[in-house]
Coordinates of N, CA and C in Angstrom, one line a residue:
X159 N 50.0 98.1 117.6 CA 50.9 99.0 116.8 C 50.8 100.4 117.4
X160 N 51.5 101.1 117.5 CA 52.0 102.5 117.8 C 52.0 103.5 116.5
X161 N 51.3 104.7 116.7 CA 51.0 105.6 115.5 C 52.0 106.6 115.9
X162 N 53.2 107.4 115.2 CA 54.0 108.1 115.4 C 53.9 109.1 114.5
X163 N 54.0 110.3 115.1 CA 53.5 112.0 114.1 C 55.1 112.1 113.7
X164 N 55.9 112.0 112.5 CA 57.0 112.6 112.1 C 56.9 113.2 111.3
X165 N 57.8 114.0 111.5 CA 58.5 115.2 110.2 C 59.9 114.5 109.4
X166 N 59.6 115.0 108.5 CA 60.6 114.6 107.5 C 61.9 115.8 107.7
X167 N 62.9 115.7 108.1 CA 63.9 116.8 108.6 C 65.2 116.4 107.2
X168 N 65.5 115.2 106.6 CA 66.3 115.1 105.6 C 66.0 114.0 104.5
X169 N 65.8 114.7 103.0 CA 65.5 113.3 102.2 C 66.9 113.6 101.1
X170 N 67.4 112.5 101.1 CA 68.7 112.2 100.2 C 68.2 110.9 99.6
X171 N 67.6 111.3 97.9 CA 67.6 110.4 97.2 C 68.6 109.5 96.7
X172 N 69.8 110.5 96.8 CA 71.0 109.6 96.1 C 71.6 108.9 96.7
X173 N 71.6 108.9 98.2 CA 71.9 108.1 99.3 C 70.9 107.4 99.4
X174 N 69.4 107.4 99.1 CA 68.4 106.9 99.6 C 68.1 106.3 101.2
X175 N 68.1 107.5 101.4 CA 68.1 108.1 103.1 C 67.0 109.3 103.3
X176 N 66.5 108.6 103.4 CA 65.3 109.7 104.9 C 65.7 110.1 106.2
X177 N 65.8 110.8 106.7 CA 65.7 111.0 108.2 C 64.3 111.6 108.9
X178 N 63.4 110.9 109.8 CA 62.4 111.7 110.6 C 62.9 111.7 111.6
X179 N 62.2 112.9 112.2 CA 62.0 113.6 113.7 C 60.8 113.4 114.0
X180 N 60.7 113.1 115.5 CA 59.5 112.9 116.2 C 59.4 114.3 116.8
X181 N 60.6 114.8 117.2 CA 60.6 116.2 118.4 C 60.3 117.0 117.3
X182 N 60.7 117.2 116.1 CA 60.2 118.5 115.2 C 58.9 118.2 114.9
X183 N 58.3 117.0 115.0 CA 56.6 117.2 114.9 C 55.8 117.3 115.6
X184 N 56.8 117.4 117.2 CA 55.7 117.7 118.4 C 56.0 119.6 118.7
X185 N 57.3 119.7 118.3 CA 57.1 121.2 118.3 C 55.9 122.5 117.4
X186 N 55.8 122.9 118.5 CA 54.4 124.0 117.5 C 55.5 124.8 116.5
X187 N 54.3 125.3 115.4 CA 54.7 126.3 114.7 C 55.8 127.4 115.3
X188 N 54.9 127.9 116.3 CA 55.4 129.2 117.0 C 56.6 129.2 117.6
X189 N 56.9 128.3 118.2 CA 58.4 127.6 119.1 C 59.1 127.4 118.1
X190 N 58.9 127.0 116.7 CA 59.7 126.6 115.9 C 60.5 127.8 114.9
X191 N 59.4 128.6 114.8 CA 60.0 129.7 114.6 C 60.6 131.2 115.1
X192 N 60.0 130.9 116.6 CA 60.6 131.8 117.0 C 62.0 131.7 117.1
X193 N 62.3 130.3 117.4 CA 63.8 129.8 117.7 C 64.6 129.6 116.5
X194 N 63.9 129.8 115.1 CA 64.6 130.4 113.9 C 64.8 131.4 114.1
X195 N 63.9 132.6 114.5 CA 64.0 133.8 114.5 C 65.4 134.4 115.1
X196 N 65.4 133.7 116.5 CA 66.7 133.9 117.3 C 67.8 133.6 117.3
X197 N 68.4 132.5 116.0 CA 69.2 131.7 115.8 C 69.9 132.6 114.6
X198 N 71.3 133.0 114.6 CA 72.2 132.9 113.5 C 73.7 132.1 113.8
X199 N 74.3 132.2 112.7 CA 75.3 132.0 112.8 C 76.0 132.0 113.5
X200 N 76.8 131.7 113.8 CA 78.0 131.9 115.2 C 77.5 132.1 116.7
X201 N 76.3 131.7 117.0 CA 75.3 131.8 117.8 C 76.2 130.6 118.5
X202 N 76.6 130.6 120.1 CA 76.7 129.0 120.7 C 75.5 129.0 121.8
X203 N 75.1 128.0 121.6 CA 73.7 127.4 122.2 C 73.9 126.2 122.8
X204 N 73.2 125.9 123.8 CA 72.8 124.4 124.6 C 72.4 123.7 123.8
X205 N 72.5 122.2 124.0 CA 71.4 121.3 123.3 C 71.6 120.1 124.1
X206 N 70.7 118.8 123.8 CA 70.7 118.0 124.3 C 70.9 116.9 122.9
X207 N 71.5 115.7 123.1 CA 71.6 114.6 121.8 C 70.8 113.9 122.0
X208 N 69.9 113.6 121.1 CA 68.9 113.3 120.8 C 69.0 111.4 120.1
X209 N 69.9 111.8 119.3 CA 70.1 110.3 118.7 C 71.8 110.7 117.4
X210 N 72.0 109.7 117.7 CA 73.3 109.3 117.1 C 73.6 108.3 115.8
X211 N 74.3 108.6 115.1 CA 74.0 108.1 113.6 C 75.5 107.9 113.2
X212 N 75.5 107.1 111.9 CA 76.6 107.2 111.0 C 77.3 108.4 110.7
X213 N 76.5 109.3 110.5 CA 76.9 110.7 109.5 C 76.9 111.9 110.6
X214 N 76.8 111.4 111.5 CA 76.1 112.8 112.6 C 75.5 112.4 113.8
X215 N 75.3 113.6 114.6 CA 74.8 113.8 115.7 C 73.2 114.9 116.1
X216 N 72.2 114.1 115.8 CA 71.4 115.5 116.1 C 71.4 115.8 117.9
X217 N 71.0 116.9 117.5 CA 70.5 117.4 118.8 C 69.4 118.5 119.0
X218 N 68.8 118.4 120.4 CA 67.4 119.1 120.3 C 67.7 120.3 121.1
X219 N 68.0 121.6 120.1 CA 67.9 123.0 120.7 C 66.3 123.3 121.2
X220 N 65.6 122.9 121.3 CA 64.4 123.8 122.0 C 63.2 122.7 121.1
X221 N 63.1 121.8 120.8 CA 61.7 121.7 119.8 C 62.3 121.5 118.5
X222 N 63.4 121.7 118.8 CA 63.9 121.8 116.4 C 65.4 120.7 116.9
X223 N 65.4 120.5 116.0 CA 66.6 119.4 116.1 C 67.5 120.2 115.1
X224 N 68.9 120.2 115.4 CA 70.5 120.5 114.5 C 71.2 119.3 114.5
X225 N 71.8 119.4 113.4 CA 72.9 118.8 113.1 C 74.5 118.8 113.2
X226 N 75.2 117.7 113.9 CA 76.4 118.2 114.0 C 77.1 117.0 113.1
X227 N 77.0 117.4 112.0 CA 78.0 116.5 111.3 C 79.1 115.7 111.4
X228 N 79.6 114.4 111.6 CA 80.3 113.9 112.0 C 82.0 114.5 111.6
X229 N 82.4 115.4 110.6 CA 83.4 116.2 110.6 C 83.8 117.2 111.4
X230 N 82.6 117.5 112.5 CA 82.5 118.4 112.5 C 82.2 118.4 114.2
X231 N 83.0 117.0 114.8 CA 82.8 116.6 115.9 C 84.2 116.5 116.6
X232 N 85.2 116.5 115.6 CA 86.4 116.8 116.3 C 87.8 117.4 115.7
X233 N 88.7 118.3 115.8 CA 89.4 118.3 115.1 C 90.7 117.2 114.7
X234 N 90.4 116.1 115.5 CA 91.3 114.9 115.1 C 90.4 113.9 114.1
X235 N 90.4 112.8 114.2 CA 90.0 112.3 113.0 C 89.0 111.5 113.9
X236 N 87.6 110.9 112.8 CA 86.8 110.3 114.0 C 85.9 109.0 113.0
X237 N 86.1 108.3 113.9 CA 85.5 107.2 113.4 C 83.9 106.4 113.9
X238 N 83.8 106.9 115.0 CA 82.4 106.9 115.3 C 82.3 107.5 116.4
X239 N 80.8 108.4 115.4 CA 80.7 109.6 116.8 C 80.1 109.3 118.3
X240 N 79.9 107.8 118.3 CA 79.6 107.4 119.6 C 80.9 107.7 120.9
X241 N 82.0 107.8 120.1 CA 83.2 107.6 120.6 C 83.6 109.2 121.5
X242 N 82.5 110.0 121.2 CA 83.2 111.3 121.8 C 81.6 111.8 121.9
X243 N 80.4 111.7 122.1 CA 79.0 111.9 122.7 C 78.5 110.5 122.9
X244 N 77.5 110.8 124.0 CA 76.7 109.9 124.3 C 75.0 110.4 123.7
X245 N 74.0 109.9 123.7 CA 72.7 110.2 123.9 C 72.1 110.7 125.1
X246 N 71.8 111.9 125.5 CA 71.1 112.8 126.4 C 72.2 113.5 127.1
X247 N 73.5 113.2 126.4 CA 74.5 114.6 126.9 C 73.6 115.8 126.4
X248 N 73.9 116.5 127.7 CA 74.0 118.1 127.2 C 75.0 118.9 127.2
X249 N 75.4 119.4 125.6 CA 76.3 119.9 125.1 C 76.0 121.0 124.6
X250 N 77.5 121.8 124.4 CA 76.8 123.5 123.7 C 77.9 123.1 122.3
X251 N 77.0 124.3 121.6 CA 77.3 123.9 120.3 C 77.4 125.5 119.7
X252 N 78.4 125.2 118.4 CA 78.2 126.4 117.7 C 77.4 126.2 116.3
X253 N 76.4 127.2 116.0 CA 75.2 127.4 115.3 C 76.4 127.9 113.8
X254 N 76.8 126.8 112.6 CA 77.4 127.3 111.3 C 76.3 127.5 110.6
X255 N 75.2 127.3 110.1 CA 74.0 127.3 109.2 C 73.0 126.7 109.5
X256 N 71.8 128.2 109.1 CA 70.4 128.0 109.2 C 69.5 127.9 108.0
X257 N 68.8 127.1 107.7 CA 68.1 127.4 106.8 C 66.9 126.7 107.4
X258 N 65.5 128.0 107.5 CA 64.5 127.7 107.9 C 63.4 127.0 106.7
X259 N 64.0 127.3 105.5 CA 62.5 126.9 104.6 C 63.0 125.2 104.4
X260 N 64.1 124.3 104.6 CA 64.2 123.4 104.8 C 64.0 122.5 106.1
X261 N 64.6 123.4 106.9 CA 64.6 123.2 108.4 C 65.7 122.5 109.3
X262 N 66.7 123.3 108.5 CA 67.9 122.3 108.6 C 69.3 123.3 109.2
X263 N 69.7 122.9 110.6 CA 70.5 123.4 111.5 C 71.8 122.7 111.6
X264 N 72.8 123.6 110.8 CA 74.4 122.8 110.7 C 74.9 123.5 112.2
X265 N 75.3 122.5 112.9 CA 76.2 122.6 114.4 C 77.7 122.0 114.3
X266 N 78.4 123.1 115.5 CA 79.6 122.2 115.1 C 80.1 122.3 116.9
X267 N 80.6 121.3 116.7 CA 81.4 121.1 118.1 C 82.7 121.3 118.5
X268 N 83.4 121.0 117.1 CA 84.8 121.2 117.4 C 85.5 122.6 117.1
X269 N 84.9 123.6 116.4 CA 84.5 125.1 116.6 C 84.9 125.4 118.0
X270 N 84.4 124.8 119.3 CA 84.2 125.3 120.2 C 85.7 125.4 121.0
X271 N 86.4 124.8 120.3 CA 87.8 124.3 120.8 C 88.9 124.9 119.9
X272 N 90.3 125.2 120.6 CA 91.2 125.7 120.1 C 91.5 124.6 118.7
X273 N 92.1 125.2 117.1 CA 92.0 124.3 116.3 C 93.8 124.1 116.6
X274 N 94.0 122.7 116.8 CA 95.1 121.8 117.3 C 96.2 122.3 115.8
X275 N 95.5 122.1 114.8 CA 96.6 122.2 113.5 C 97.1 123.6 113.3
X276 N 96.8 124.1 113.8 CA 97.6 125.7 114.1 C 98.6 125.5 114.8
X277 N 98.7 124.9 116.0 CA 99.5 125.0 117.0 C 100.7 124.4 116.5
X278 N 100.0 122.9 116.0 CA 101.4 121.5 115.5 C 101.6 122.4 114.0
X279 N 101.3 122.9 113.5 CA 102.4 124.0 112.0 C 103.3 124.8 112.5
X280 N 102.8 125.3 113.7 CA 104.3 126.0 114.2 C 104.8 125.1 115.5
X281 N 104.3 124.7 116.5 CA 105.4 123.8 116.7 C 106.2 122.8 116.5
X282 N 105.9 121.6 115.0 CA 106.7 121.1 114.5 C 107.4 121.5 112.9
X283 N 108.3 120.5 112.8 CA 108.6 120.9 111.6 C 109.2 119.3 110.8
X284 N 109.3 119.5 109.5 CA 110.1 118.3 108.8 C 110.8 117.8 109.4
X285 N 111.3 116.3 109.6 CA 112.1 115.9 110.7 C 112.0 115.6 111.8
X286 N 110.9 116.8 112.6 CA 111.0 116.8 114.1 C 110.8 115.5 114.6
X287 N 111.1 114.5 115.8 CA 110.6 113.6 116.4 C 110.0 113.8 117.4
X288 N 109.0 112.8 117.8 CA 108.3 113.4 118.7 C 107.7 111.7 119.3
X289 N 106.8 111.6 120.5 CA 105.8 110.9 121.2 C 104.2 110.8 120.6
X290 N 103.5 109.2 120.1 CA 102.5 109.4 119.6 C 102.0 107.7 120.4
X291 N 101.1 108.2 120.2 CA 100.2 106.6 120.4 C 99.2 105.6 119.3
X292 N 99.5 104.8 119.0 CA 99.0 104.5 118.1 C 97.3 103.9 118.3
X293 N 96.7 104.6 117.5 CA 95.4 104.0 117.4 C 94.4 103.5 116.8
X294 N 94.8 103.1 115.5 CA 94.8 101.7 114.4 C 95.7 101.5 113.8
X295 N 95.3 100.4 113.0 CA 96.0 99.5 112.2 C 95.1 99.4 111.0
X296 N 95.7 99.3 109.8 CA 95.5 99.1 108.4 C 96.3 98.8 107.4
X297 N 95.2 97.8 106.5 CA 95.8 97.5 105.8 C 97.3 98.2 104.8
X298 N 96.7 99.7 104.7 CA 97.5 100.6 104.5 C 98.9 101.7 105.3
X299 N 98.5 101.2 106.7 CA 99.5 101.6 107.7 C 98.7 101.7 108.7
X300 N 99.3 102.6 109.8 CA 98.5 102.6 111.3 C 98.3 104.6 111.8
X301 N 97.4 104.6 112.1 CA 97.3 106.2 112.6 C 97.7 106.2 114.2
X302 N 98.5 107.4 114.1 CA 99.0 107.3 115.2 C 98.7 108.8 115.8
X303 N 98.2 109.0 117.3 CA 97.9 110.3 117.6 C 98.9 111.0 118.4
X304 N 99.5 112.4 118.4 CA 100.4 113.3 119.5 C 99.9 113.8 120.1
X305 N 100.6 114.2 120.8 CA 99.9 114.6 121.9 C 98.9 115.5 122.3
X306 N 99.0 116.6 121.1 CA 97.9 117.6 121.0 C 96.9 117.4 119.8
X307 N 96.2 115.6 120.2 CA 95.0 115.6 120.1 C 94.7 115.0 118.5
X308 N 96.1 115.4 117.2 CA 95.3 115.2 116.1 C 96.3 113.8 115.7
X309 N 95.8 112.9 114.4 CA 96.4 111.9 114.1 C 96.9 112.1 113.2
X310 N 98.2 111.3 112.6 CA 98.4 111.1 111.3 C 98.7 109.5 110.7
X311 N 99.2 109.5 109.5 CA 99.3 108.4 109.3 C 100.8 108.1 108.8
X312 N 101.2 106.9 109.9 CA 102.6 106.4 109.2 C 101.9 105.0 108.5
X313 N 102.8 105.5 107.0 CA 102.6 104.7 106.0 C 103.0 103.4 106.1
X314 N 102.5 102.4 105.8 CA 103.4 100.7 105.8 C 104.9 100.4 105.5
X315 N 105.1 100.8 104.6 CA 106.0 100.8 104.2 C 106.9 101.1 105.4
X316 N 106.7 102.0 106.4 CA 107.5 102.4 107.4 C 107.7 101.6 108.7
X317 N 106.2 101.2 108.6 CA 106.1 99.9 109.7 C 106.5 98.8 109.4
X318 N 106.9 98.3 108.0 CA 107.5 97.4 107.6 C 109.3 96.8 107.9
X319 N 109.7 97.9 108.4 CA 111.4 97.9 108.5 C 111.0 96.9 110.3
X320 N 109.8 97.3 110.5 CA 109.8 96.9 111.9 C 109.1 95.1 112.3
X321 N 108.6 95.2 110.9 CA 107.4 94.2 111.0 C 107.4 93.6 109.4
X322 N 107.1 92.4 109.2 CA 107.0 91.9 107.8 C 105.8 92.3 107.5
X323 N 105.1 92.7 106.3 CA 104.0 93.3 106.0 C 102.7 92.3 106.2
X324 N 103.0 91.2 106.1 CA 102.0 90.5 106.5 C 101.9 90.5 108.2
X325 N 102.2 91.1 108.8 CA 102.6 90.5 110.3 C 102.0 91.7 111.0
X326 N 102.3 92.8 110.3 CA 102.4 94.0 110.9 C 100.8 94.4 112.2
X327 N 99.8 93.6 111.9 CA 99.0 93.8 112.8 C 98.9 93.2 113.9
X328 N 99.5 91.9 113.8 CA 100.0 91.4 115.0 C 101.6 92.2 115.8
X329 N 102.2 92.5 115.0 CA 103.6 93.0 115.5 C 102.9 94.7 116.6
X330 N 101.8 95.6 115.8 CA 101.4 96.5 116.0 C 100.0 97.1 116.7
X331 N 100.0 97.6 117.6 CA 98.3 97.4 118.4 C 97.9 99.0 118.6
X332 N 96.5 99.1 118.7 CA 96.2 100.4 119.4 C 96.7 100.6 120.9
X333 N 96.5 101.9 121.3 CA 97.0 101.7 122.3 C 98.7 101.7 122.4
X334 N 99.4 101.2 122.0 CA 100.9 101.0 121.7 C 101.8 102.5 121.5
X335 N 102.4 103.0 122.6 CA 103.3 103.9 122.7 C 104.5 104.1 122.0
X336 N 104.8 105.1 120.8 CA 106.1 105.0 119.5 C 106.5 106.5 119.6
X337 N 107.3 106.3 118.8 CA 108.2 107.8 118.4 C 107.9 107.9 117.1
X338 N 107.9 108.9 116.7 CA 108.1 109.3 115.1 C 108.0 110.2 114.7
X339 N 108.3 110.1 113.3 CA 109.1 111.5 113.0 C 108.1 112.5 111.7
X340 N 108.1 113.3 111.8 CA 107.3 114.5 111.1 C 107.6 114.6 109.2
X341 N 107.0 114.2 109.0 CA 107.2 113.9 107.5 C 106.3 114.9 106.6
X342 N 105.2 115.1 106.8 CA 104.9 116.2 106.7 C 103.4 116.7 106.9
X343 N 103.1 117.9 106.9 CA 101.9 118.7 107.8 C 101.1 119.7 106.5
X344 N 100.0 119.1 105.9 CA 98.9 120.1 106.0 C 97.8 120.7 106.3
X345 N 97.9 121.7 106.8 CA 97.2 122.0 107.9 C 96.0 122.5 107.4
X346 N 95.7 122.8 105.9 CA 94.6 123.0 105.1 C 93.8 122.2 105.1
X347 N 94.4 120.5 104.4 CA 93.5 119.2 104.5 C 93.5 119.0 105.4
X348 N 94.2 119.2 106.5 CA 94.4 118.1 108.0 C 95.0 116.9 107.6
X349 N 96.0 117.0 107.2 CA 96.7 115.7 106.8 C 98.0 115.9 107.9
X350 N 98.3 114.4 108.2 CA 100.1 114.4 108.9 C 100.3 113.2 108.4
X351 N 101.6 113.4 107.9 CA 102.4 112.1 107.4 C 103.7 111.7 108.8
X352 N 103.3 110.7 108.9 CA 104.7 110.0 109.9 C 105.2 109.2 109.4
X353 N 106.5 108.5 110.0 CA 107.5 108.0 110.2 C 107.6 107.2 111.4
X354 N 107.5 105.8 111.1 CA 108.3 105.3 112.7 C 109.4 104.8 112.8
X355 N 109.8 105.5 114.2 CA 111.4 105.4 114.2 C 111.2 104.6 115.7
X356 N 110.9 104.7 116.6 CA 110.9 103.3 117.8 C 110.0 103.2 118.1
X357 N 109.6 102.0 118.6 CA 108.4 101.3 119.4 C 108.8 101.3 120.4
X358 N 108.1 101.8 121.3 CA 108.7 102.1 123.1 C 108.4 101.0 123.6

């Protein structure tokens, strides 16, 4: 058997989830706080990924592990964050919240990057058509991404003119190059509504 020193870094009863760290229990006192000491907000820092989860990505700034919440990994939509980090990338991050008497470091990654839903509120509008790629399928319709990065969703109902609704996941694939039309954009929620109008 193997004896392992962890720290407890997150306990969520209501989820009944623990999270330990091995790296926060081999970091000293002193390293740990000095690197609180030096850390605020808006801070962007190096780090390395550590380990990869459902909910998130930690990573090891110096001895202390942060968290990059899985929202908070891209401004398009994400479904697993293995899909845009690996384990032992080194990545820089921006420092949103510290709180030392927990010990708990909110990171964000997609901060780092121009936010996409600015740009598509003024360059598109109601109606516009445009070039997307589709990159699921659901029960409920399929998400489809443009070109600058974020997705929306055209509803079934729309893929249905194209496809009988039982069919439509065979008729429809990721991957698969379409047109469609701009239905509508909020850029508060991050929501896009489409329309398909051809399958190229």
């Amino acid at each position: 058997d193997t004896t392992l020193q962890l720290k407890v870094i997150e306990c969520n009863s209501a989820q009944r989830r623990i999270v330990f760290s091995e790296r926060a229990a081999e970091a000293g006192e002193g390293q740990r706080k000095n690197l609180f000491s030096n850390l605020e907000p808006g801070a962007v820092i190096s780090g390395k990924i550590t380990n990869i989860t459902n909910f998130g990505v930690f990573v090891d700034l110096g001895g202390v592990e942060g968290l990059i919440h899985i929202s908070e990994l891209s401004w398009g939509r994400v479904q697993k964050a293995s899909d845009h980090v690996s384990i032992n990338d080194v990545i820089k991050v921006k420092v949103l919240q510290i709180n030392e008497k927990t010990g708990r470091i909110a990171l964000s990654l997609k901060q780092l990057k121009p936010n996409p839903w600015t740009s598509v509120s003024q360059k598109y509008h109601t109606g516009d058509h445009t070039s997307a790629i589709i990159t699921s399928v659901t029960h409920f319709g399929a998400f489809a991404r443009l070109p600058e990065g974020i997705e929306g969703l055209i509803h079934v109902s729309s893929l249905t003119k194209y496809a009988p609704a039982q069919n439509v996941h065979d008729s429809i694939s990721p991957g698969e190059p379409v047109t469609v039309k701009i239905l509508h954009i909020d850029t508060d929620r991050h929501r896009l509504g489409l329309g398909l109008v051809a399958m190229e």
